[in-house]
């Protein structure tokens, strides 16, 4: 039998439509799914209390899914590279797979991980599991990244196709020895002061919860999405944003559900998918312009008639991240161009 393959899970907490998991399965040996709790790697973007609450329950649910599939989820806590190397040592794994992320610090960390593992003789491969299209595929005619959403999304729709989501593997081959794993409760993700008691009445942070929300939304509310999303008293949005953030459902699964319902080409379906496109656009921006002032300075040096203006990026002046001035359904405060939030 081939050697084991380690699947390093991060913000892709699902079995379905998971390219890194599929690659590990195709390797042919035992599959070892691992989640490493490493908040220090996020730098200034470390998750807050509500996000940690969600992660706690998402991990419990993910562990159940992997248990049913036959390969227990391993949970570790600490430096990601050190923990991966230790797991390779314990298992003799010759392949480590993961799905790419595009935050600047994470790219730097992942590059270090890939280089270190390969130098140690371990095959390390990353995949696109979190975006409809990778940043290098969407460019202007001049070969540059888009900086405005409308032409970006038109280019995506005109030149790129939406694929078909991968099915979740029904059966995984487990590693033949028990591996050390930290209990989810030991990660300390839940608040000590119980301010979260009302959350379960409004949110089900599981894969099943994501699937139900998507199914219910596509069945009817999506048709009225362009208008109802702006009316707070109506349940006019899908409320899938946290599921997307933690990767409990993929953007491709959402687009495919709209497509399967025959709603692509229909105003409601197209408007909703375009909001998934806003999430896509923000990820592309943070990939190409890890420092927001880079794109702002380039665009603010000319006025609307193309004439040069006094730069707002002179030394000593601070520049706020670019925002979309009024995102329908998100309120009037706008959305940071580099954020991962979307009205989906």
mmCIF file of C-alpha atoms in Angstrom:
data_model
loop_
_atom_site.group_PDB
_atom_site.id
_atom_site.type_symbol
_atom_site.label_atom_id
_atom_site.label_comp_id
_atom_site.label_asym_id
_atom_site.label_seq_id
_atom_site.Cartn_x
_atom_site.Cartn_y
_atom_site.Cartn_z
ATOM 1 C CA UNK A 1 0.000 0.000 0.000
ATOM 2 C CA UNK A 2 1.263 3.543 -0.750
ATOM 3 C CA UNK A 3 2.473 5.714 2.115
ATOM 4 C CA UNK A 4 0.018 7.907 4.069
ATOM 5 C CA UNK A 5 -1.053 11.343 2.872
ATOM 6 C CA UNK A 6 -1.696 14.216 5.270
ATOM 7 C CA UNK A 7 -4.509 16.663 4.470
ATOM 8 C CA UNK A 8 -3.862 19.962 6.233
ATOM 9 C CA UNK A 9 -7.239 21.620 6.811
ATOM 10 C CA UNK A 10 -7.556 25.327 7.508
ATOM 11 C CA UNK A 11 -10.502 27.447 6.293
ATOM 12 C CA UNK A 12 -11.845 24.527 4.257
ATOM 13 C CA UNK A 13 -13.644 22.524 6.921
ATOM 14 C CA UNK A 14 -15.541 20.160 4.625
ATOM 15 C CA UNK A 15 -15.211 16.850 2.802
ATOM 16 C CA UNK A 16 -17.161 17.800 -0.334
ATOM 17 C CA UNK A 17 -15.561 19.927 -3.064
ATOM 18 C CA UNK A 18 -12.189 19.720 -1.347
ATOM 19 C CA UNK A 19 -9.379 19.345 -3.925
ATOM 20 C CA UNK A 20 -6.661 18.748 -1.327
ATOM 21 C CA UNK A 21 -8.649 15.876 0.178
ATOM 22 C CA UNK A 22 -9.290 14.430 -3.271
ATOM 23 C CA UNK A 23 -5.546 14.516 -4.029
ATOM 24 C CA UNK A 24 -4.789 12.677 -0.792
ATOM 25 C CA UNK A 25 -7.390 10.025 -1.615
ATOM 26 C CA UNK A 26 -5.977 9.572 -5.127
ATOM 27 C CA UNK A 27 -2.545 8.984 -3.582
ATOM 28 C CA UNK A 28 -3.954 5.596 -2.659
ATOM 29 C CA UNK A 29 -2.723 5.166 0.900
ATOM 30 C CA UNK A 30 -4.129 6.035 4.327
ATOM 31 C CA UNK A 31 -5.544 9.543 4.649
ATOM 32 C CA UNK A 32 -4.692 11.602 7.740
ATOM 33 C CA UNK A 33 -6.805 14.768 8.022
ATOM 34 C CA UNK A 34 -5.294 17.298 10.420
ATOM 35 C CA UNK A 35 -6.361 20.688 11.750
ATOM 36 C CA UNK A 36 -3.655 22.727 13.477
ATOM 37 C CA UNK A 37 -4.804 25.499 15.795
ATOM 38 C CA UNK A 38 -2.205 28.185 15.131
ATOM 39 C CA UNK A 39 -3.772 31.627 15.709
ATOM 40 C CA UNK A 40 -0.359 33.319 15.953
ATOM 41 C CA UNK A 41 0.106 32.688 12.237
ATOM 42 C CA UNK A 42 -2.746 35.129 11.540
ATOM 43 C CA UNK A 43 -0.730 38.058 12.891
ATOM 44 C CA UNK A 44 -2.992 41.077 13.406
ATOM 45 C CA UNK A 45 -5.915 39.180 11.856
ATOM 46 C CA UNK A 46 -6.396 36.726 14.710
ATOM 47 C CA UNK A 47 -10.035 35.633 15.140
ATOM 48 C CA UNK A 48 -12.292 37.133 17.794
ATOM 49 C CA UNK A 49 -14.649 35.504 20.259
ATOM 50 C CA UNK A 50 -17.607 34.923 17.938
ATOM 51 C CA UNK A 51 -15.326 33.474 15.288
ATOM 52 C CA UNK A 52 -13.776 31.123 17.843
ATOM 53 C CA UNK A 53 -17.250 30.025 18.962
ATOM 54 C CA UNK A 54 -18.049 29.088 15.380
ATOM 55 C CA UNK A 55 -14.743 27.292 14.903
ATOM 56 C CA UNK A 56 -15.329 25.172 18.020
ATOM 57 C CA UNK A 57 -18.612 23.825 16.705
ATOM 58 C CA UNK A 58 -17.378 23.537 13.126
ATOM 59 C CA UNK A 59 -14.473 21.358 14.280
ATOM 60 C CA UNK A 60 -16.742 19.125 16.326
ATOM 61 C CA UNK A 61 -18.952 18.662 13.288
ATOM 62 C CA UNK A 62 -15.982 18.056 10.985
ATOM 63 C CA UNK A 63 -14.596 15.423 13.347
ATOM 64 C CA UNK A 64 -17.924 13.578 13.187
ATOM 65 C CA UNK A 65 -17.895 13.675 9.387
ATOM 66 C CA UNK A 66 -14.383 12.251 9.148
ATOM 67 C CA UNK A 67 -15.195 9.609 11.752
ATOM 68 C CA UNK A 68 -18.136 8.452 9.636
ATOM 69 C CA UNK A 69 -15.899 8.380 6.554
ATOM 70 C CA UNK A 70 -13.417 6.161 8.392
ATOM 71 C CA UNK A 71 -10.429 8.455 8.969
ATOM 72 C CA UNK A 72 -10.358 10.253 12.349
ATOM 73 C CA UNK A 73 -9.589 13.966 12.330
ATOM 74 C CA UNK A 74 -6.301 14.760 14.082
ATOM 75 C CA UNK A 75 -6.230 18.084 15.931
ATOM 76 C CA UNK A 76 -2.964 19.659 17.017
ATOM 77 C CA UNK A 77 -2.098 23.020 18.551
ATOM 78 C CA UNK A 78 1.064 25.014 17.926
ATOM 79 C CA UNK A 79 3.290 26.125 15.081
ATOM 80 C CA UNK A 80 1.931 24.689 11.833
ATOM 81 C CA UNK A 81 5.260 23.739 10.279
ATOM 82 C CA UNK A 82 6.549 22.107 13.461
ATOM 83 C CA UNK A 83 3.335 20.125 13.909
ATOM 84 C CA UNK A 84 3.287 18.990 10.279
ATOM 85 C CA UNK A 85 6.892 17.833 10.484
ATOM 86 C CA UNK A 86 6.124 15.946 13.679
ATOM 87 C CA UNK A 87 3.113 14.270 12.073
ATOM 88 C CA UNK A 88 5.214 13.287 9.051
ATOM 89 C CA UNK A 89 7.758 11.772 11.436
ATOM 90 C CA UNK A 90 5.067 9.842 13.329
ATOM 91 C CA UNK A 91 3.336 8.459 10.239
ATOM 92 C CA UNK A 92 5.950 8.229 7.501
ATOM 93 C CA UNK A 93 3.687 10.301 5.247
ATOM 94 C CA UNK A 94 5.248 11.193 1.909
ATOM 95 C CA UNK A 95 2.551 13.637 0.768
ATOM 96 C CA UNK A 96 1.056 16.709 2.458
ATOM 97 C CA UNK A 97 -1.783 18.565 0.735
ATOM 98 C CA UNK A 98 -3.716 21.738 1.504
ATOM 99 C CA UNK A 99 -5.926 24.349 -0.142
ATOM 100 C CA UNK A 100 -4.408 27.750 -0.768
ATOM 101 C CA UNK A 101 -5.232 30.927 1.136
ATOM 102 C CA UNK A 102 -4.398 34.431 -0.052
ATOM 103 C CA UNK A 103 -3.779 36.545 3.040
ATOM 104 C CA UNK A 104 -0.221 37.984 2.932
ATOM 105 C CA UNK A 105 1.061 36.402 6.155
ATOM 106 C CA UNK A 106 -0.509 33.052 5.285
ATOM 107 C CA UNK A 107 1.096 33.037 1.832
ATOM 108 C CA UNK A 108 4.453 33.692 3.490
ATOM 109 C CA UNK A 109 3.870 30.910 6.027
ATOM 110 C CA UNK A 110 2.618 28.420 3.435
ATOM 111 C CA UNK A 111 5.601 29.091 1.185
ATOM 112 C CA UNK A 112 7.915 28.344 4.095
ATOM 113 C CA UNK A 113 5.994 25.142 4.865
ATOM 114 C CA UNK A 114 6.119 23.932 1.267
ATOM 115 C CA UNK A 115 9.831 24.676 0.924
ATOM 116 C CA UNK A 116 10.719 23.036 4.230
ATOM 117 C CA UNK A 117 8.709 19.878 3.548
ATOM 118 C CA UNK A 118 10.101 19.484 0.046
ATOM 119 C CA UNK A 119 13.635 19.972 1.305
ATOM 120 C CA UNK A 120 12.926 17.135 3.735
ATOM 121 C CA UNK A 121 11.902 14.874 0.863
ATOM 122 C CA UNK A 122 8.150 15.169 1.418
ATOM 123 C CA UNK A 123 5.889 15.951 -1.510
ATOM 124 C CA UNK A 124 3.920 19.100 -0.640
ATOM 125 C CA UNK A 125 1.095 20.209 -2.929
ATOM 126 C CA UNK A 126 -1.446 23.030 -2.646
ATOM 127 C CA UNK A 127 -4.737 23.445 -4.496
ATOM 128 C CA UNK A 128 -7.478 25.961 -5.224
ATOM 129 C CA UNK A 129 -10.281 25.024 -2.873
ATOM 130 C CA UNK A 130 -11.543 28.421 -1.738
ATOM 131 C CA UNK A 131 -12.120 30.483 -4.879
ATOM 132 C CA UNK A 132 -14.091 30.139 -8.097
ATOM 133 C CA UNK A 133 -11.033 31.250 -10.049
ATOM 134 C CA UNK A 134 -7.461 31.805 -8.906
ATOM 135 C CA UNK A 135 -6.017 35.350 -9.014
ATOM 136 C CA UNK A 136 -3.504 34.662 -11.791
ATOM 137 C CA UNK A 137 -6.308 33.626 -14.164
ATOM 138 C CA UNK A 138 -8.240 36.912 -14.109
ATOM 139 C CA UNK A 139 -6.410 39.804 -15.779
ATOM 140 C CA UNK A 140 -7.043 42.897 -17.873
ATOM 141 C CA UNK A 141 -6.128 42.959 -21.568
ATOM 142 C CA UNK A 142 -2.844 44.526 -20.475
ATOM 143 C CA UNK A 143 -2.168 41.545 -18.227
ATOM 144 C CA UNK A 144 -2.708 43.423 -14.962
ATOM 145 C CA UNK A 145 -4.997 42.642 -12.003
ATOM 146 C CA UNK A 146 -8.417 44.283 -12.015
ATOM 147 C CA UNK A 147 -8.944 47.065 -9.483
ATOM 148 C CA UNK A 148 -12.657 47.673 -10.114
ATOM 149 C CA UNK A 149 -15.337 45.059 -9.490
ATOM 150 C CA UNK A 150 -17.622 45.446 -12.518
ATOM 151 C CA UNK A 151 -14.995 44.784 -15.220
ATOM 152 C CA UNK A 152 -13.486 42.088 -13.007
ATOM 153 C CA UNK A 153 -16.770 40.194 -12.750
ATOM 154 C CA UNK A 154 -17.655 40.694 -16.412
ATOM 155 C CA UNK A 155 -14.298 39.176 -17.308
ATOM 156 C CA UNK A 156 -14.951 36.195 -15.032
ATOM 157 C CA UNK A 157 -18.362 35.562 -16.563
ATOM 158 C CA UNK A 158 -17.191 36.007 -20.147
ATOM 159 C CA UNK A 159 -13.907 34.115 -20.132
ATOM 160 C CA UNK A 160 -14.031 31.536 -17.344
ATOM 161 C CA UNK A 161 -16.399 28.679 -16.645
ATOM 162 C CA UNK A 162 -17.808 27.490 -13.355
ATOM 163 C CA UNK A 163 -16.832 23.874 -12.785
ATOM 164 C CA UNK A 164 -18.693 21.061 -11.068
ATOM 165 C CA UNK A 165 -18.151 20.592 -7.308
ATOM 166 C CA UNK A 166 -16.306 17.472 -6.189
ATOM 167 C CA UNK A 167 -18.276 14.848 -4.307
ATOM 168 C CA UNK A 168 -17.318 13.994 -0.733
ATOM 169 C CA UNK A 169 -15.441 10.684 -0.497
ATOM 170 C CA UNK A 170 -17.706 8.015 0.972
ATOM 171 C CA UNK A 171 -14.900 5.952 2.496
ATOM 172 C CA UNK A 172 -11.392 6.895 3.585
ATOM 173 C CA UNK A 173 -8.530 4.552 4.434
ATOM 174 C CA UNK A 174 -7.385 5.354 7.988
ATOM 175 C CA UNK A 175 -3.859 5.299 9.372
ATOM 176 C CA UNK A 176 -3.320 1.986 11.157
ATOM 177 C CA UNK A 177 -2.067 3.448 14.456
ATOM 178 C CA UNK A 178 -3.765 5.854 16.896
ATOM 179 C CA UNK A 179 -2.381 9.381 16.680
ATOM 180 C CA UNK A 180 -2.187 12.024 19.379
ATOM 181 C CA UNK A 181 -5.018 14.515 19.023
ATOM 182 C CA UNK A 182 -6.165 17.479 21.102
ATOM 183 C CA UNK A 183 -9.832 17.503 22.095
ATOM 184 C CA UNK A 184 -11.717 20.455 20.594
ATOM 185 C CA UNK A 185 -12.747 21.549 24.096
ATOM 186 C CA UNK A 186 -9.056 21.838 25.067
ATOM 187 C CA UNK A 187 -8.435 24.521 22.431
ATOM 188 C CA UNK A 188 -10.192 27.093 24.616
ATOM 189 C CA UNK A 189 -12.338 28.493 21.826
ATOM 190 C CA UNK A 190 -15.566 28.962 23.788
ATOM 191 C CA UNK A 191 -16.042 32.120 25.881
ATOM 192 C CA UNK A 192 -15.592 31.845 29.638
ATOM 193 C CA UNK A 193 -18.397 34.361 30.180
ATOM 194 C CA UNK A 194 -21.515 32.911 28.549
ATOM 195 C CA UNK A 195 -22.449 35.748 26.203
ATOM 196 C CA UNK A 196 -23.056 33.197 23.424
ATOM 197 C CA UNK A 197 -26.156 31.519 24.867
ATOM 198 C CA UNK A 198 -28.490 32.906 22.173
ATOM 199 C CA UNK A 199 -26.267 31.914 19.243
ATOM 200 C CA UNK A 200 -27.636 28.368 18.776
ATOM 201 C CA UNK A 201 -31.145 29.752 18.308
ATOM 202 C CA UNK A 202 -29.956 31.633 15.229
ATOM 203 C CA UNK A 203 -27.007 29.673 13.879
ATOM 204 C CA UNK A 204 -26.188 26.029 13.210
ATOM 205 C CA UNK A 205 -22.418 26.072 12.509
ATOM 206 C CA UNK A 206 -22.320 22.692 10.782
ATOM 207 C CA UNK A 207 -22.098 21.350 7.249
ATOM 208 C CA UNK A 208 -25.741 20.292 7.495
ATOM 209 C CA UNK A 209 -26.627 23.832 8.564
ATOM 210 C CA UNK A 210 -24.886 25.241 5.494
ATOM 211 C CA UNK A 211 -26.603 22.798 3.160
ATOM 212 C CA UNK A 212 -30.031 23.577 4.626
ATOM 213 C CA UNK A 213 -29.546 27.336 4.361
ATOM 214 C CA UNK A 214 -28.444 27.050 0.742
ATOM 215 C CA UNK A 215 -31.294 24.710 -0.182
ATOM 216 C CA UNK A 216 -33.931 26.882 1.497
ATOM 217 C CA UNK A 217 -32.548 30.098 0.007
ATOM 218 C CA UNK A 218 -32.350 28.819 -3.561
ATOM 219 C CA UNK A 219 -35.860 27.351 -3.293
ATOM 220 C CA UNK A 220 -37.507 30.775 -3.052
ATOM 221 C CA UNK A 221 -35.834 33.829 -1.402
ATOM 222 C CA UNK A 222 -33.069 34.139 -4.009
ATOM 223 C CA UNK A 223 -35.650 35.174 -6.622
ATOM 224 C CA UNK A 224 -36.380 38.318 -4.610
ATOM 225 C CA UNK A 225 -32.816 38.831 -3.397
ATOM 226 C CA UNK A 226 -32.126 42.135 -5.236
ATOM 227 C CA UNK A 227 -34.893 43.928 -3.294
ATOM 228 C CA UNK A 228 -35.439 41.911 -0.111
ATOM 229 C CA UNK A 229 -31.794 41.989 0.958
ATOM 230 C CA UNK A 230 -32.208 45.713 1.695
ATOM 231 C CA UNK A 231 -35.228 45.248 3.981
ATOM 232 C CA UNK A 232 -34.045 44.286 7.497
ATOM 233 C CA UNK A 233 -37.376 42.834 8.659
ATOM 234 C CA UNK A 234 -37.311 40.274 5.824
ATOM 235 C CA UNK A 235 -35.173 37.154 5.726
ATOM 236 C CA UNK A 236 -33.801 38.273 2.384
ATOM 237 C CA UNK A 237 -30.225 36.987 2.455
ATOM 238 C CA UNK A 238 -28.785 33.483 2.577
ATOM 239 C CA UNK A 239 -26.715 34.113 5.735
ATOM 240 C CA UNK A 240 -24.044 31.815 4.313
ATOM 241 C CA UNK A 241 -21.107 34.168 4.905
ATOM 242 C CA UNK A 242 -19.717 32.409 8.020
ATOM 243 C CA UNK A 243 -20.043 29.023 6.332
ATOM 244 C CA UNK A 244 -18.065 30.385 3.392
ATOM 245 C CA UNK A 245 -15.447 31.888 5.678
ATOM 246 C CA UNK A 246 -14.776 28.606 7.447
ATOM 247 C CA UNK A 247 -15.066 26.630 4.244
ATOM 248 C CA UNK A 248 -17.966 24.493 5.402
ATOM 249 C CA UNK A 249 -19.386 25.148 1.970
ATOM 250 C CA UNK A 250 -17.489 26.278 -1.119
ATOM 251 C CA UNK A 251 -18.334 29.180 -3.447
ATOM 252 C CA UNK A 252 -18.544 26.681 -6.289
ATOM 253 C CA UNK A 253 -21.186 24.681 -4.415
ATOM 254 C CA UNK A 254 -23.242 27.854 -4.048
ATOM 255 C CA UNK A 255 -22.959 28.760 -7.728
ATOM 256 C CA UNK A 256 -23.765 25.183 -8.686
ATOM 257 C CA UNK A 257 -26.918 25.212 -6.541
ATOM 258 C CA UNK A 258 -28.102 28.391 -8.268
ATOM 259 C CA UNK A 259 -27.237 26.890 -11.648
ATOM 260 C CA UNK A 260 -28.992 23.592 -10.880
ATOM 261 C CA UNK A 261 -32.118 25.528 -9.882
ATOM 262 C CA UNK A 262 -32.097 27.165 -13.318
ATOM 263 C CA UNK A 263 -31.529 30.613 -11.832
ATOM 264 C CA UNK A 264 -28.340 31.636 -13.639
ATOM 265 C CA UNK A 265 -29.467 34.215 -16.165
ATOM 266 C CA UNK A 266 -32.321 35.226 -13.853
ATOM 267 C CA UNK A 267 -32.021 38.581 -12.074
ATOM 268 C CA UNK A 268 -32.213 37.196 -8.538
ATOM 269 C CA UNK A 269 -29.777 34.363 -9.175
ATOM 270 C CA UNK A 270 -27.317 36.543 -11.057
ATOM 271 C CA UNK A 271 -27.352 39.254 -8.397
ATOM 272 C CA UNK A 272 -26.722 36.708 -5.656
ATOM 273 C CA UNK A 273 -23.881 35.027 -7.538
ATOM 274 C CA UNK A 274 -22.403 38.489 -8.125
ATOM 275 C CA UNK A 275 -22.219 38.919 -4.347
ATOM 276 C CA UNK A 276 -20.202 35.712 -4.212
ATOM 277 C CA UNK A 277 -18.143 37.469 -6.879
ATOM 278 C CA UNK A 278 -17.507 40.340 -4.457
ATOM 279 C CA UNK A 279 -15.992 37.844 -2.043
ATOM 280 C CA UNK A 280 -13.879 36.577 -4.924
ATOM 281 C CA UNK A 281 -12.804 40.096 -5.860
ATOM 282 C CA UNK A 282 -11.696 40.920 -2.315
ATOM 283 C CA UNK A 283 -9.538 37.787 -2.231
ATOM 284 C CA UNK A 284 -7.959 38.714 -5.555
ATOM 285 C CA UNK A 285 -7.232 42.238 -4.314
ATOM 286 C CA UNK A 286 -5.583 41.068 -1.108
ATOM 287 C CA UNK A 287 -3.507 38.625 -3.167
ATOM 288 C CA UNK A 288 -2.289 41.197 -5.685
ATOM 289 C CA UNK A 289 -2.181 44.213 -3.351
ATOM 290 C CA UNK A 290 -1.310 42.968 0.155
ATOM 291 C CA UNK A 291 -0.843 46.592 1.228
ATOM 292 C CA UNK A 292 -4.062 48.552 0.408
ATOM 293 C CA UNK A 293 -2.227 51.870 -0.055
ATOM 294 C CA UNK A 294 -0.442 50.332 -3.079
ATOM 295 C CA UNK A 295 -3.587 50.377 -5.183
ATOM 296 C CA UNK A 296 -4.963 53.542 -3.573
ATOM 297 C CA UNK A 297 -1.890 55.628 -4.348
ATOM 298 C CA UNK A 298 -1.909 54.509 -7.974
ATOM 299 C CA UNK A 299 -5.560 55.441 -8.387
ATOM 300 C CA UNK A 300 -5.634 58.638 -6.305
ATOM 301 C CA UNK A 301 -2.834 60.374 -8.234
ATOM 302 C CA UNK A 302 -5.268 61.227 -11.062
ATOM 303 C CA UNK A 303 -8.711 62.780 -10.893
ATOM 304 C CA UNK A 304 -11.795 61.632 -12.819
ATOM 305 C CA UNK A 305 -10.579 63.453 -15.964
ATOM 306 C CA UNK A 306 -7.204 61.779 -15.867
ATOM 307 C CA UNK A 307 -5.343 64.866 -14.619
ATOM 308 C CA UNK A 308 -2.720 64.517 -11.950
ATOM 309 C CA UNK A 309 -3.740 65.607 -8.470
ATOM 310 C CA UNK A 310 -1.890 66.146 -5.232
ATOM 311 C CA UNK A 311 -1.155 62.681 -3.898
ATOM 312 C CA UNK A 312 -2.910 61.632 -0.706
ATOM 313 C CA UNK A 313 -0.065 59.180 -0.136
ATOM 314 C CA UNK A 314 2.631 61.644 0.796
ATOM 315 C CA UNK A 315 4.978 60.484 3.561
ATOM 316 C CA UNK A 316 3.405 60.782 6.972
ATOM 317 C CA UNK A 317 -0.178 60.572 5.750
ATOM 318 C CA UNK A 318 -2.277 57.563 6.583
ATOM 319 C CA UNK A 319 -4.512 55.950 4.013
ATOM 320 C CA UNK A 320 -7.606 53.923 4.862
ATOM 321 C CA UNK A 321 -8.352 50.736 2.932
ATOM 322 C CA UNK A 322 -10.482 51.234 -0.159
ATOM 323 C CA UNK A 323 -14.187 50.691 0.378
ATOM 324 C CA UNK A 324 -17.223 50.040 -1.737
ATOM 325 C CA UNK A 325 -19.303 53.052 -0.790
ATOM 326 C CA UNK A 326 -22.682 51.397 -0.387
ATOM 327 C CA UNK A 327 -22.922 47.646 -0.605
ATOM 328 C CA UNK A 328 -26.568 46.593 -1.085
ATOM 329 C CA UNK A 329 -27.622 44.425 1.796
ATOM 330 C CA UNK A 330 -24.549 45.263 3.865
ATOM 331 C CA UNK A 331 -25.645 48.645 5.144
ATOM 332 C CA UNK A 332 -24.201 52.008 4.164
ATOM 333 C CA UNK A 333 -20.851 51.651 5.891
ATOM 334 C CA UNK A 334 -19.291 49.946 2.888
ATOM 335 C CA UNK A 335 -16.973 46.965 2.660
ATOM 336 C CA UNK A 336 -13.160 47.057 2.814
ATOM 337 C CA UNK A 337 -11.794 46.134 -0.571
ATOM 338 C CA UNK A 338 -9.382 43.754 1.069
ATOM 339 C CA UNK A 339 -11.898 42.121 3.377
ATOM 340 C CA UNK A 340 -13.342 38.656 2.975
ATOM 341 C CA UNK A 341 -16.841 39.711 3.957
ATOM 342 C CA UNK A 342 -19.691 39.457 1.464
ATOM 343 C CA UNK A 343 -23.465 39.839 1.540
ATOM 344 C CA UNK A 344 -23.923 36.190 0.605
#
